[in-house]
mmCIF file of C-alpha atoms and ligand atoms in Angstrom:
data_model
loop_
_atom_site.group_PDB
_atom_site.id
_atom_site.type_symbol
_atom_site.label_atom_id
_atom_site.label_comp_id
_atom_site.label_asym_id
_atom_site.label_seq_id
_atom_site.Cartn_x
_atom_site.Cartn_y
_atom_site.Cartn_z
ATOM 1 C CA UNK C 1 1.377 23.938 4.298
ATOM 2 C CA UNK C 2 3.010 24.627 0.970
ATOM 3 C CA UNK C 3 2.541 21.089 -1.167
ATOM 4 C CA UNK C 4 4.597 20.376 -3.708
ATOM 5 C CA UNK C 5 3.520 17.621 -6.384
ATOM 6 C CA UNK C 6 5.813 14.826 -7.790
ATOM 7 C CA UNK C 7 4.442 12.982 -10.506
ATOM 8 C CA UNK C 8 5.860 9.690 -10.189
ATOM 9 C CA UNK C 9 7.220 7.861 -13.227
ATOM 10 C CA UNK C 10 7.756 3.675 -12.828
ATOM 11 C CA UNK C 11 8.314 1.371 -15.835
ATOM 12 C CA UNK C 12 5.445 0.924 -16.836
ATOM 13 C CA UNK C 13 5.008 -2.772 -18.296
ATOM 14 C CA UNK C 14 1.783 -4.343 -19.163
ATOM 15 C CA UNK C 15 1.545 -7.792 -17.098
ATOM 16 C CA UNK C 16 -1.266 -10.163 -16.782
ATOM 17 C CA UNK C 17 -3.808 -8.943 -14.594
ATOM 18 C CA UNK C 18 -5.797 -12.140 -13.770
ATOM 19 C CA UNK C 19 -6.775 -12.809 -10.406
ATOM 20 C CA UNK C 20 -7.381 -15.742 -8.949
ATOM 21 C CA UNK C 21 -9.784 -15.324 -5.782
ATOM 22 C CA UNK C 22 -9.396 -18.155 -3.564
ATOM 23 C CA UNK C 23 -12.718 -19.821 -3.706
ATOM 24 C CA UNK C 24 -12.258 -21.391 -0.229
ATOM 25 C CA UNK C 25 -10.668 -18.231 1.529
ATOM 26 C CA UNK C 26 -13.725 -17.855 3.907
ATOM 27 C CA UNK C 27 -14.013 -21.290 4.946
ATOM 28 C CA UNK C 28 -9.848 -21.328 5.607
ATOM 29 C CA UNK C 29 -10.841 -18.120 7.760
ATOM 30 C CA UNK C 30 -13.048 -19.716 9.808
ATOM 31 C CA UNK C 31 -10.884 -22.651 10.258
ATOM 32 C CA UNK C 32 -8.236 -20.669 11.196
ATOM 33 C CA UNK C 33 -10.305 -18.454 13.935
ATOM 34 C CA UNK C 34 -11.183 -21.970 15.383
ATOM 35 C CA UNK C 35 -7.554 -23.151 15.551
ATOM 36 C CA UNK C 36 -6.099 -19.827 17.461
ATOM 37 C CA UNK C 37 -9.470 -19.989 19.419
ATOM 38 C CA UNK C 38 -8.646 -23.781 20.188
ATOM 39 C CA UNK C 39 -5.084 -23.086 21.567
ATOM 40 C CA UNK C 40 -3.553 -24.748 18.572
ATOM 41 C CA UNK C 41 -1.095 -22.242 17.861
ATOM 42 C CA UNK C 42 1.712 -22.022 16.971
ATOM 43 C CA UNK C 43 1.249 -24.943 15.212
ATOM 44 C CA UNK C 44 -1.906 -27.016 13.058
ATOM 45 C CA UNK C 45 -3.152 -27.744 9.837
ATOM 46 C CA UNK C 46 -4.888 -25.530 7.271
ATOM 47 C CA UNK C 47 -6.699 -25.900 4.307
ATOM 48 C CA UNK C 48 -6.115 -23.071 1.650
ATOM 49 C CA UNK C 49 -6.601 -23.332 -1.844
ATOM 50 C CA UNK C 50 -7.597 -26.530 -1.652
ATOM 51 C CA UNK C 51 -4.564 -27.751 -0.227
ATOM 52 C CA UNK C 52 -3.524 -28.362 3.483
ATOM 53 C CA UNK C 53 -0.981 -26.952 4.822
ATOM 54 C CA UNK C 54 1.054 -26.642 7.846
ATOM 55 C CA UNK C 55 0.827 -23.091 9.812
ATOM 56 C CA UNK C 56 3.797 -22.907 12.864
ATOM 57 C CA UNK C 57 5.808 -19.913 14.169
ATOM 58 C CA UNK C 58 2.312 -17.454 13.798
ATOM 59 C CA UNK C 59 3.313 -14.551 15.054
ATOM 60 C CA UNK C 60 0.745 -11.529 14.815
ATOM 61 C CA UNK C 61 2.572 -8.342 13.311
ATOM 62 C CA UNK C 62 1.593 -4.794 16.132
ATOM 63 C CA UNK C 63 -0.110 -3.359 13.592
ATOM 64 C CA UNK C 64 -4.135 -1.816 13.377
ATOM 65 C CA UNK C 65 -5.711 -2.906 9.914
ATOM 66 C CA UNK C 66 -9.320 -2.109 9.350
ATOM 67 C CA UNK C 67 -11.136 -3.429 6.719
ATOM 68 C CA UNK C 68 -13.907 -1.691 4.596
ATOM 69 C CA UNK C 69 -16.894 -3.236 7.200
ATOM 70 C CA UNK C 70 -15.068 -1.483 9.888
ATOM 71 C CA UNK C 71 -14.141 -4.519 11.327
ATOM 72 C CA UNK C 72 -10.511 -5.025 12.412
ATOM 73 C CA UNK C 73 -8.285 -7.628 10.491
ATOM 74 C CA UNK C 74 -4.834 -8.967 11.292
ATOM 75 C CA UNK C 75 -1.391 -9.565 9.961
ATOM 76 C CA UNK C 76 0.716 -12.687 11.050
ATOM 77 C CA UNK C 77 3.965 -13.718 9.855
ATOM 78 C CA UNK C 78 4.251 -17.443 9.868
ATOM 79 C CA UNK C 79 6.296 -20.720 8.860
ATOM 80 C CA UNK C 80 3.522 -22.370 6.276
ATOM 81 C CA UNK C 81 4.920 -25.633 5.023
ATOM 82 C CA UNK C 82 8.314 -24.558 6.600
ATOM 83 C CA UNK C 83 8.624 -21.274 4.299
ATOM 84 C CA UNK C 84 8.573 -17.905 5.402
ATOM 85 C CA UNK C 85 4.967 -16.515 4.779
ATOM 86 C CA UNK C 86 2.273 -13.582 5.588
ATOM 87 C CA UNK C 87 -1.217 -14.356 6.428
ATOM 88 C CA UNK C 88 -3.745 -11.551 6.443
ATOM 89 C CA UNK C 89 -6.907 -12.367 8.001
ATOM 90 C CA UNK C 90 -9.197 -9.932 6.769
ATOM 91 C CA UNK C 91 -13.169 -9.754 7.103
ATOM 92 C CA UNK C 92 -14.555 -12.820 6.495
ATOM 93 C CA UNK C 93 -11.358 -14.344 4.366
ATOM 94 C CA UNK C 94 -7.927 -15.030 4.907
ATOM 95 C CA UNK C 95 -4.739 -14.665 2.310
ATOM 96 C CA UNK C 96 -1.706 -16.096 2.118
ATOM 97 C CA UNK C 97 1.360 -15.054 0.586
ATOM 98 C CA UNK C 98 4.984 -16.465 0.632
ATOM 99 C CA UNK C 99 7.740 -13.700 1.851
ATOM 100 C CA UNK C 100 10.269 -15.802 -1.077
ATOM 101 C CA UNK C 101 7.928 -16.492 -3.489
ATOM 102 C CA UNK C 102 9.226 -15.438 -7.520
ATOM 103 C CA UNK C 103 6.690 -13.574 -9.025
ATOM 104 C CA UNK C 104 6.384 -16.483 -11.540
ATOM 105 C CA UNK C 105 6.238 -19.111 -8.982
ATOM 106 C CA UNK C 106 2.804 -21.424 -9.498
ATOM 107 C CA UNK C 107 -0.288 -21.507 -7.186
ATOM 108 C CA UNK C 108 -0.352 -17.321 -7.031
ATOM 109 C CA UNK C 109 -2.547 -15.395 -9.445
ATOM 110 C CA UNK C 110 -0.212 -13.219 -11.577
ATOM 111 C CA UNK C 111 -0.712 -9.856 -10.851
ATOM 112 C CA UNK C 112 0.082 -6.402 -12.167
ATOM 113 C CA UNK C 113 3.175 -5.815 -9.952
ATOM 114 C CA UNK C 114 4.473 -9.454 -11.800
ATOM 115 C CA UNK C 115 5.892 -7.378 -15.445
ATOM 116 C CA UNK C 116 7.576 -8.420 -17.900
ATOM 117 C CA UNK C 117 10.781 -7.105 -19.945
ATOM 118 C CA UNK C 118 8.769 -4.411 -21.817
ATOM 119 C CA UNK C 119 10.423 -1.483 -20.532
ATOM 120 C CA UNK C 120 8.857 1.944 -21.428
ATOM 121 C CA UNK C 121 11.195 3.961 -19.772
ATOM 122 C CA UNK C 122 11.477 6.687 -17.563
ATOM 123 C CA UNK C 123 9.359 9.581 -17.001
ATOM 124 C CA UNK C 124 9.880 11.383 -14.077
ATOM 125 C CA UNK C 125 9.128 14.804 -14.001
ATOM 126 C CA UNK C 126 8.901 17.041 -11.106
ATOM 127 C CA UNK C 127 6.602 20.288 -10.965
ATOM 128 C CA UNK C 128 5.972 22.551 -8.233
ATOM 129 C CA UNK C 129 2.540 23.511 -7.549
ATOM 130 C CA UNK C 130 3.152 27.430 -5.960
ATOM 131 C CA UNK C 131 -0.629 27.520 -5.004
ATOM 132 C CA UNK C 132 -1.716 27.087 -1.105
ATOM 133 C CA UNK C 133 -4.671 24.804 -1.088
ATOM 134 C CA UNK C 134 -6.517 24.822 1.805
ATOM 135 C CA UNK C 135 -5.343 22.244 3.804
ATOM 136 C CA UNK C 136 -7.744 21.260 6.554
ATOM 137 C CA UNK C 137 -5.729 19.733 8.543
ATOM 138 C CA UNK C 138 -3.567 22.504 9.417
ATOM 139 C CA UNK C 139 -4.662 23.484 12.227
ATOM 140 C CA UNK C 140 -6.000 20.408 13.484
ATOM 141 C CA UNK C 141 -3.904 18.168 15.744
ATOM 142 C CA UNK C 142 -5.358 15.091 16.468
ATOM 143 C CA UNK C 143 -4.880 11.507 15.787
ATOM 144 C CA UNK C 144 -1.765 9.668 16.731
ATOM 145 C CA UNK C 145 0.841 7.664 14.659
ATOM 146 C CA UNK C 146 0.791 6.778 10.531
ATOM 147 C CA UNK C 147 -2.690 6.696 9.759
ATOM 148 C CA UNK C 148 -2.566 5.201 6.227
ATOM 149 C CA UNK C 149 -6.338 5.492 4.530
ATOM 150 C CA UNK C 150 -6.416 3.484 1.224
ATOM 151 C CA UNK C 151 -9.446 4.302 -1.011
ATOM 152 C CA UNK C 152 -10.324 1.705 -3.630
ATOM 153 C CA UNK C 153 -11.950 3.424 -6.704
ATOM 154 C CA UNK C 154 -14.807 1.698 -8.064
ATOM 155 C CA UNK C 155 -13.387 0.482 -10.878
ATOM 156 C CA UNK C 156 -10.184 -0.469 -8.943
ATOM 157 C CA UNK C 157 -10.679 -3.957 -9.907
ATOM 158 C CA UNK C 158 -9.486 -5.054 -6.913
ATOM 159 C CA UNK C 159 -12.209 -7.683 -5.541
ATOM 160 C CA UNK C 160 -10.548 -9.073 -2.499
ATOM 161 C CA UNK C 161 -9.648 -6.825 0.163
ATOM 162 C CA UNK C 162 -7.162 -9.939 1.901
ATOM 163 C CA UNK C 163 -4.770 -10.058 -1.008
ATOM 164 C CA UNK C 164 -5.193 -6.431 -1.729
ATOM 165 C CA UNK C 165 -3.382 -5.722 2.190
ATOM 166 C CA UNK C 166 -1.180 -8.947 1.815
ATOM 167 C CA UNK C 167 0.434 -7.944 -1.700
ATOM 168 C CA UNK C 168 0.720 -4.425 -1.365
ATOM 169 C CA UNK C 169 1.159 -3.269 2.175
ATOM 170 C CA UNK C 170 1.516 -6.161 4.533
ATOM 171 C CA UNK C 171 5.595 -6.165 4.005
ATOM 172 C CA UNK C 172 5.269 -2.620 4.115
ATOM 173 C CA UNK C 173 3.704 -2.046 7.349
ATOM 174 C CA UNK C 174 6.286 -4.733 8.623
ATOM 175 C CA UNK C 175 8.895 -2.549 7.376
ATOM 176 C CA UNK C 176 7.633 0.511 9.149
ATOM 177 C CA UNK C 177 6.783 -1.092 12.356
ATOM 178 C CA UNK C 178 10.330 -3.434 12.844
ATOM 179 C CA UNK C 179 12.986 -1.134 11.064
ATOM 180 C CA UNK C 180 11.566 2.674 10.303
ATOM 181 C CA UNK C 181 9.109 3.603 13.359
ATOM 182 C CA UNK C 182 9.582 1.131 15.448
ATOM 183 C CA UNK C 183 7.141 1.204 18.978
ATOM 184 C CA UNK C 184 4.834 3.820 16.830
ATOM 185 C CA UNK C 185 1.715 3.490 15.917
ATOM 186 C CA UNK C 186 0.975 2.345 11.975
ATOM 187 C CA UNK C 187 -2.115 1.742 10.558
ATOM 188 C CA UNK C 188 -4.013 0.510 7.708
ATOM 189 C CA UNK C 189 -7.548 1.532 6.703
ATOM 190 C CA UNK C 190 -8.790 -0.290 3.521
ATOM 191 C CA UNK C 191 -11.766 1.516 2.278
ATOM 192 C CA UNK C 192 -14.593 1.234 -0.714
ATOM 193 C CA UNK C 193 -17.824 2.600 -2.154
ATOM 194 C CA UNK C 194 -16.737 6.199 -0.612
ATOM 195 C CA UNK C 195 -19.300 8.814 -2.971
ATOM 196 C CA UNK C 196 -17.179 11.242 -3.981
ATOM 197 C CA UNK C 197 -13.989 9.418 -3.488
ATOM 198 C CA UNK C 198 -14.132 6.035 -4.842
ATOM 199 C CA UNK C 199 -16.014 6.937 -7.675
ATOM 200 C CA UNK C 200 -13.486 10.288 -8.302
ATOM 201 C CA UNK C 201 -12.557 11.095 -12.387
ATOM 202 C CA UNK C 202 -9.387 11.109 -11.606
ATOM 203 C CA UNK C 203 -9.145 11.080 -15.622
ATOM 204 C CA UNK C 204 -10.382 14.595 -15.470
ATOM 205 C CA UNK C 205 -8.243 17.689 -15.130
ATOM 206 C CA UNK C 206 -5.029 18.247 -13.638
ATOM 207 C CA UNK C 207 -3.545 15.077 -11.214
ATOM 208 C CA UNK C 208 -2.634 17.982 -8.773
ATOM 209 C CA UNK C 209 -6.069 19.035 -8.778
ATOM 210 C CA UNK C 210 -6.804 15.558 -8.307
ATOM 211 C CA UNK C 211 -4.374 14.518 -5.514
ATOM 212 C CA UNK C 212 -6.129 17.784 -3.715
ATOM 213 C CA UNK C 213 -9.817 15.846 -3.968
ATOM 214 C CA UNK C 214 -8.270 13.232 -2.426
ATOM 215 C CA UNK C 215 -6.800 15.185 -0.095
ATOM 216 C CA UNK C 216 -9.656 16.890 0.870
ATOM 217 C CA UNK C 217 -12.263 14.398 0.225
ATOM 218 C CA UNK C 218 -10.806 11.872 2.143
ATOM 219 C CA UNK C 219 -10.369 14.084 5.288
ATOM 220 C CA UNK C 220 -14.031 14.770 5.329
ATOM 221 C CA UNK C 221 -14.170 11.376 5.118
ATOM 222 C CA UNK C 222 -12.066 10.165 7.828
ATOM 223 C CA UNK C 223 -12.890 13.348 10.139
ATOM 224 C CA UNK C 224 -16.990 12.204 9.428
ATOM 225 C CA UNK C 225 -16.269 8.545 10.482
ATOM 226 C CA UNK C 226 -14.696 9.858 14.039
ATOM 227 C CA UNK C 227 -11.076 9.235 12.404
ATOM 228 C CA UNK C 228 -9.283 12.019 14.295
ATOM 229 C CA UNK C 229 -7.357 13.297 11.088
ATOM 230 C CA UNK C 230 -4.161 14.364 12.307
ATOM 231 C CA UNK C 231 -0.750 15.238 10.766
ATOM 232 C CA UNK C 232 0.297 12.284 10.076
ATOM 233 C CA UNK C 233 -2.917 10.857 7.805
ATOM 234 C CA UNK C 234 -2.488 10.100 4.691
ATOM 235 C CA UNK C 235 -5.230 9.333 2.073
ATOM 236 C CA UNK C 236 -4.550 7.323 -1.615
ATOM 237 C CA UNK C 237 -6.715 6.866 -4.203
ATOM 238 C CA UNK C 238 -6.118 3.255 -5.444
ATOM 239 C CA UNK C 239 -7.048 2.789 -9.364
ATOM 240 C CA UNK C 240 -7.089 0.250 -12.477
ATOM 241 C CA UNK C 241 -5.560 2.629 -14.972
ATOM 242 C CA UNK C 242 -3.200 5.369 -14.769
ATOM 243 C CA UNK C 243 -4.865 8.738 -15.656
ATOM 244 C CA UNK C 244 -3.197 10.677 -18.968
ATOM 245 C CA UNK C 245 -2.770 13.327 -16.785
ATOM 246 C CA UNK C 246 -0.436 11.826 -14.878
ATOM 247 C CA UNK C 247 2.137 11.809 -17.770
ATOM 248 C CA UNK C 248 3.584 9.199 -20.272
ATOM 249 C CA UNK C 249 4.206 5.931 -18.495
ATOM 250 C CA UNK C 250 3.873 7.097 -14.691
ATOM 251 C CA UNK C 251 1.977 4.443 -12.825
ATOM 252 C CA UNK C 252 1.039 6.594 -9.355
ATOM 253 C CA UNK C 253 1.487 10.193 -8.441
ATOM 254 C CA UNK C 254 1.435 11.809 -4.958
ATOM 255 C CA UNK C 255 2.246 15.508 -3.452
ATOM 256 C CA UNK C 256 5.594 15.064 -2.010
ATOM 257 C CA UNK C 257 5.421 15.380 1.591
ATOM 258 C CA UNK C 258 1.936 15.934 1.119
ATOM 259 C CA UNK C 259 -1.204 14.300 2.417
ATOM 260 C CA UNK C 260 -2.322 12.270 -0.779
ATOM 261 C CA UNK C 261 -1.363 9.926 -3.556
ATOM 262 C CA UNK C 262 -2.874 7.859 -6.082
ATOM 263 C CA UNK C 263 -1.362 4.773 -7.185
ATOM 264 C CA UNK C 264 -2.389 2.816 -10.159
ATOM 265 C CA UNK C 265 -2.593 -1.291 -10.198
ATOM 266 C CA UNK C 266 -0.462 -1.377 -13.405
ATOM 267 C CA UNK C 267 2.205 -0.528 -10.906
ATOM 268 C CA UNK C 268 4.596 -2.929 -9.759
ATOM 269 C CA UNK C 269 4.531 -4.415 -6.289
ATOM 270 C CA UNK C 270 5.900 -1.858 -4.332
ATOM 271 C CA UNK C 271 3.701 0.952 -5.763
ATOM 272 C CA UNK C 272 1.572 1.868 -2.535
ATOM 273 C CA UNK C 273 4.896 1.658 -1.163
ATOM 274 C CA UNK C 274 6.722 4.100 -3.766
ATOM 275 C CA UNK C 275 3.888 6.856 -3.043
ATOM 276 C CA UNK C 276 3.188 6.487 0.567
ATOM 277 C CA UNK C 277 7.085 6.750 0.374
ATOM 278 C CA UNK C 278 6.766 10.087 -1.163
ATOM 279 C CA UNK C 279 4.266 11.604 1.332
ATOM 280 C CA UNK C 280 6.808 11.010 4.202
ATOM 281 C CA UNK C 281 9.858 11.642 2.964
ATOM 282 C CA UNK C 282 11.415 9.001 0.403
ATOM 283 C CA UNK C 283 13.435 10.008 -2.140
ATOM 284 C CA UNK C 284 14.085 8.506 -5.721
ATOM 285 C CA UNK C 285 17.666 9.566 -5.214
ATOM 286 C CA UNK C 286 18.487 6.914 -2.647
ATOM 287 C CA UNK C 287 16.791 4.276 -4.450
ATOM 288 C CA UNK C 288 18.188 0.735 -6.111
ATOM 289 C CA UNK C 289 17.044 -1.044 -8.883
ATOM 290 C CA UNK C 290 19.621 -3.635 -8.463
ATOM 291 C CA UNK C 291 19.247 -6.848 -8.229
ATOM 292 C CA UNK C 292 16.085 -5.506 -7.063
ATOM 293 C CA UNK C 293 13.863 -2.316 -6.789
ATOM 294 C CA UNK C 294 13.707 -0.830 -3.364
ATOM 295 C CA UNK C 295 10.533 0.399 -2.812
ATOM 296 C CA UNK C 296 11.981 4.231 -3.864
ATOM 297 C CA UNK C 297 12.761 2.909 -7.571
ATOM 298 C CA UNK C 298 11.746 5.571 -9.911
ATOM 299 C CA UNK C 299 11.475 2.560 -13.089
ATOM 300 C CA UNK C 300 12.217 -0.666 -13.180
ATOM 301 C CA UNK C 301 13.694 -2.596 -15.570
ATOM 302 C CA UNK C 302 12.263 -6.576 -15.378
ATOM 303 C CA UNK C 303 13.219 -6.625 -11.837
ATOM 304 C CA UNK C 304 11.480 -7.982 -8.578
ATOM 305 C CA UNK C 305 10.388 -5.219 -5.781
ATOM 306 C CA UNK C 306 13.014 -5.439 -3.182
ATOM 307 C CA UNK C 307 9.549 -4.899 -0.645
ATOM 308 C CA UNK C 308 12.188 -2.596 1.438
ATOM 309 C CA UNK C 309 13.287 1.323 1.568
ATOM 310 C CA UNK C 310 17.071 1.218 1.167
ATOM 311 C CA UNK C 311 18.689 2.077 4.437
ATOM 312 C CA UNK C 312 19.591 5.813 3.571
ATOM 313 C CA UNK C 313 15.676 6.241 2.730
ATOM 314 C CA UNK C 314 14.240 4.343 5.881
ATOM 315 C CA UNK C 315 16.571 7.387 7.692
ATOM 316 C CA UNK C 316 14.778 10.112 5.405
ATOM 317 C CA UNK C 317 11.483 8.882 6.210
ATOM 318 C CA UNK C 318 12.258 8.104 9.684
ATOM 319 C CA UNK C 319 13.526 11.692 10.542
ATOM 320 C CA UNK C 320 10.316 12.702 8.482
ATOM 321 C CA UNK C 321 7.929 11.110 10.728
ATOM 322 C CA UNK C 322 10.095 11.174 14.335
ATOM 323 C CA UNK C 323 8.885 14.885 15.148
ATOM 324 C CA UNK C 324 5.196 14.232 14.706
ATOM 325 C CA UNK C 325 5.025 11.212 16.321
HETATM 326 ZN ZN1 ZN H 1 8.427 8.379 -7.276
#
C-alpha cells in the first residue's frame, strides 16, 4: 500500500489541563451494575460525584469497547436528571458526560479540548512520503469491521480510562455506528503499558517514521494478543505533548488513509476524531468551523467541537470503509 502522510495542523491553544477524577466513580459503578442487575432500568437513582442523580431512557450504544484489563466496557446513552447524557462504564468505574454540556459548564474537570481564544493559527502542511514501508497487513485479511486500537503513551497523562472513551470517542463511535456505518461492526480498544509502544519517542526523528512504529508496532501487538489485524485496524498513539516534529502548532498527525495516527491531548475535543478521520477518508476540505468545528476542522478558532463529520465527509468516509466491510 502506498501511504501518504498528512501532518495535521489544529489551533493549537493552551487550556487548563486539570483533571478531576471522580473519587467515587467505582462505587457509582458498582451501584449501577446492581441497578441493571436488579431490573431497575430504565429508570433509578445514582450517586456520582457525590451527588444523586436520576438515570432513565439507558439505552446501551451496539458498540465493542475493551478496556486495557481486557475486560469489555459499555456505552449507554441516557436521560440523567432529564438531560441528554453518555455513560461509559468502563473497568471498575463509570463516567458521565452531558451530550449539551458548554465546555465551561461547572461540575466537569476542564480539559485540554476546553481552549481558549489564543489562536496560533494554521499549519497545515501536506507531504508525501514516496517510500513503500512494509506494511504487514497487506496481505493479511482477517478481522472484521473498524477495529480502532488506542495506545496511551506513558506519559499520556491520561489516568482514567472512563473519561478518556467518554470525552474523546464515545460521540464518535455513536456517530459511526447510527449515521456513517450503520449495522457494521465498530470497535474500541483502549490500551496502556504496551513496551515498545506506549513508551515510543515519538519526539525522536521524523513523525512519518514515527506513525510507521505505530503502525507496525501496534500490529505485532494486536496480531500477538489474537486481534485478527485486518484492513480495517487502525492503531493511534495517544500523547501529552505534541512532538516538534510534527510541525509548528499541529496537535496530531496521521498517514492519510493509512493505518496509524498520533493525536496529542493539547488537541481539542474532536482530535481522535480529526485523525481517525484521516485514516478513513475525511477530508479538511469538507470541514466547518462554524458555529462549530466538525470533527474535519483543520484549526479552530475559540469554537466548541461540533462532535460530528459534516454530511459531505460522513459520505467520504462512508464510501471509504463500505468496500472492506
Ligand atoms: Zn487534519
Amino acid at each position: 500500500m502506498r501511504l501518504r502522510h498528512l501532518p495535521l495542523a489544529l489551533a493549537l491553544a493552551a487550556g487548563c489541563l486539570a483533571i478531576g477524577p471522580a473519587a467515587n466513580a467505582s462505587s457509582s459503578a458498582a451501584a449501577f451494575d446492581a441497578a441493571l442487575a436488579a431490573g431497575h432500568a430504565p429508570a433509578f437513582a445514582l450517586e456520582y460525584d457525590g451527588v444523586m442523580h436520576r438515570i432513565a431512557g439507558l439505552d446501551q450504544l451496539e458498540v465493542e469497547l475493551e478496556g486495557p484489563d481486557g475486560q469489555p466496557g459499555a456505552i449507554y446513552a441516557a436521560q440523567v436528571d432529564g438531560r441528554p447524557a453518555t455513560i461509559v462504564r468502563l473497568g471498575d468505574r463509570l463516567d458521565i458526560a452531558y451530550d449539551d454540556e458548554k465546555p465551561s459548564a461547572a461540575g466537569r474537570a476542564k480539559r485540554s479540548g476546553e481552549w481558549i481564544p489564543d489562536y496560533a493559527g494554521l499549519d497545515d502542511v501536506a507531504g508525501m512520503d514516496d517510500e513503500n514501508p512494509p506494511d504487514p497487513e497487506a496481505d493479511q485479511p482477517g478481522g472484521d469491521g473498524l477495529n480502532v486500537w488506542i495506545f496511551l503513551h506513558d506519559n499520556a497523562n491520561e489516568p482514567d480510562n472512563e473519561r478518556f472513551v467518554n470525552w474523546y470517542t464515545a460521540w464518535w463511535l455513536k456517530e459511526m455506528k447510527n449515521d456513517v456505518i450503520p449495522g457494521k461492526p465498530v470497535r474500541v480498544f483502549l490500551k496502556t503499558r504496551v513496551p515498545g509502544l506506549t513508551d515510543l519517542d515519538y519526539h525522536a526523528g521524523t513523525q512519518v517514521d514515527r506513525l510507521h512504529d505505530v503502525h507496525l508496532r501496534g500490529f505485532e501487538y494486536v496480531d500477538g494478543v489474537g486481534g485478527h489485524p485486518g484492513p480495517l485496524t487502525r492503531y493511534m498513539l495517544f500523547v501529552d505533548k505534541p512532538a516538534g516534529n510534527w510541525g509548528s502548532n499541529a496537535v496530531g498527525v496521521a498517514l492519510d488513509r493509512g493505518k496509524s495516527a498520533m493525536a496529542s491531548r493539547t488537541g481539542p475535543r474532536h482530535i481522535v476524531a480529526h485523525e481517525l478521520g484521516h485514516t478513513i477518508g475525511g477530508v479538511h476540505e469538507h470541514a466547518q468551523t462554524f458555529p462549530c468545528a466538525s470533527s474535519m476542522a483543520g484549526y479552530v478558532l475559540a469554537t466548541i467541537s461540533c462532535r460530528w463529520y459534516t454530511s459531505a465527509n460522513q459520505r467520504n468516509i462512508r464510501e471509504f470503509l463500505t468496500p472492506l466491510l
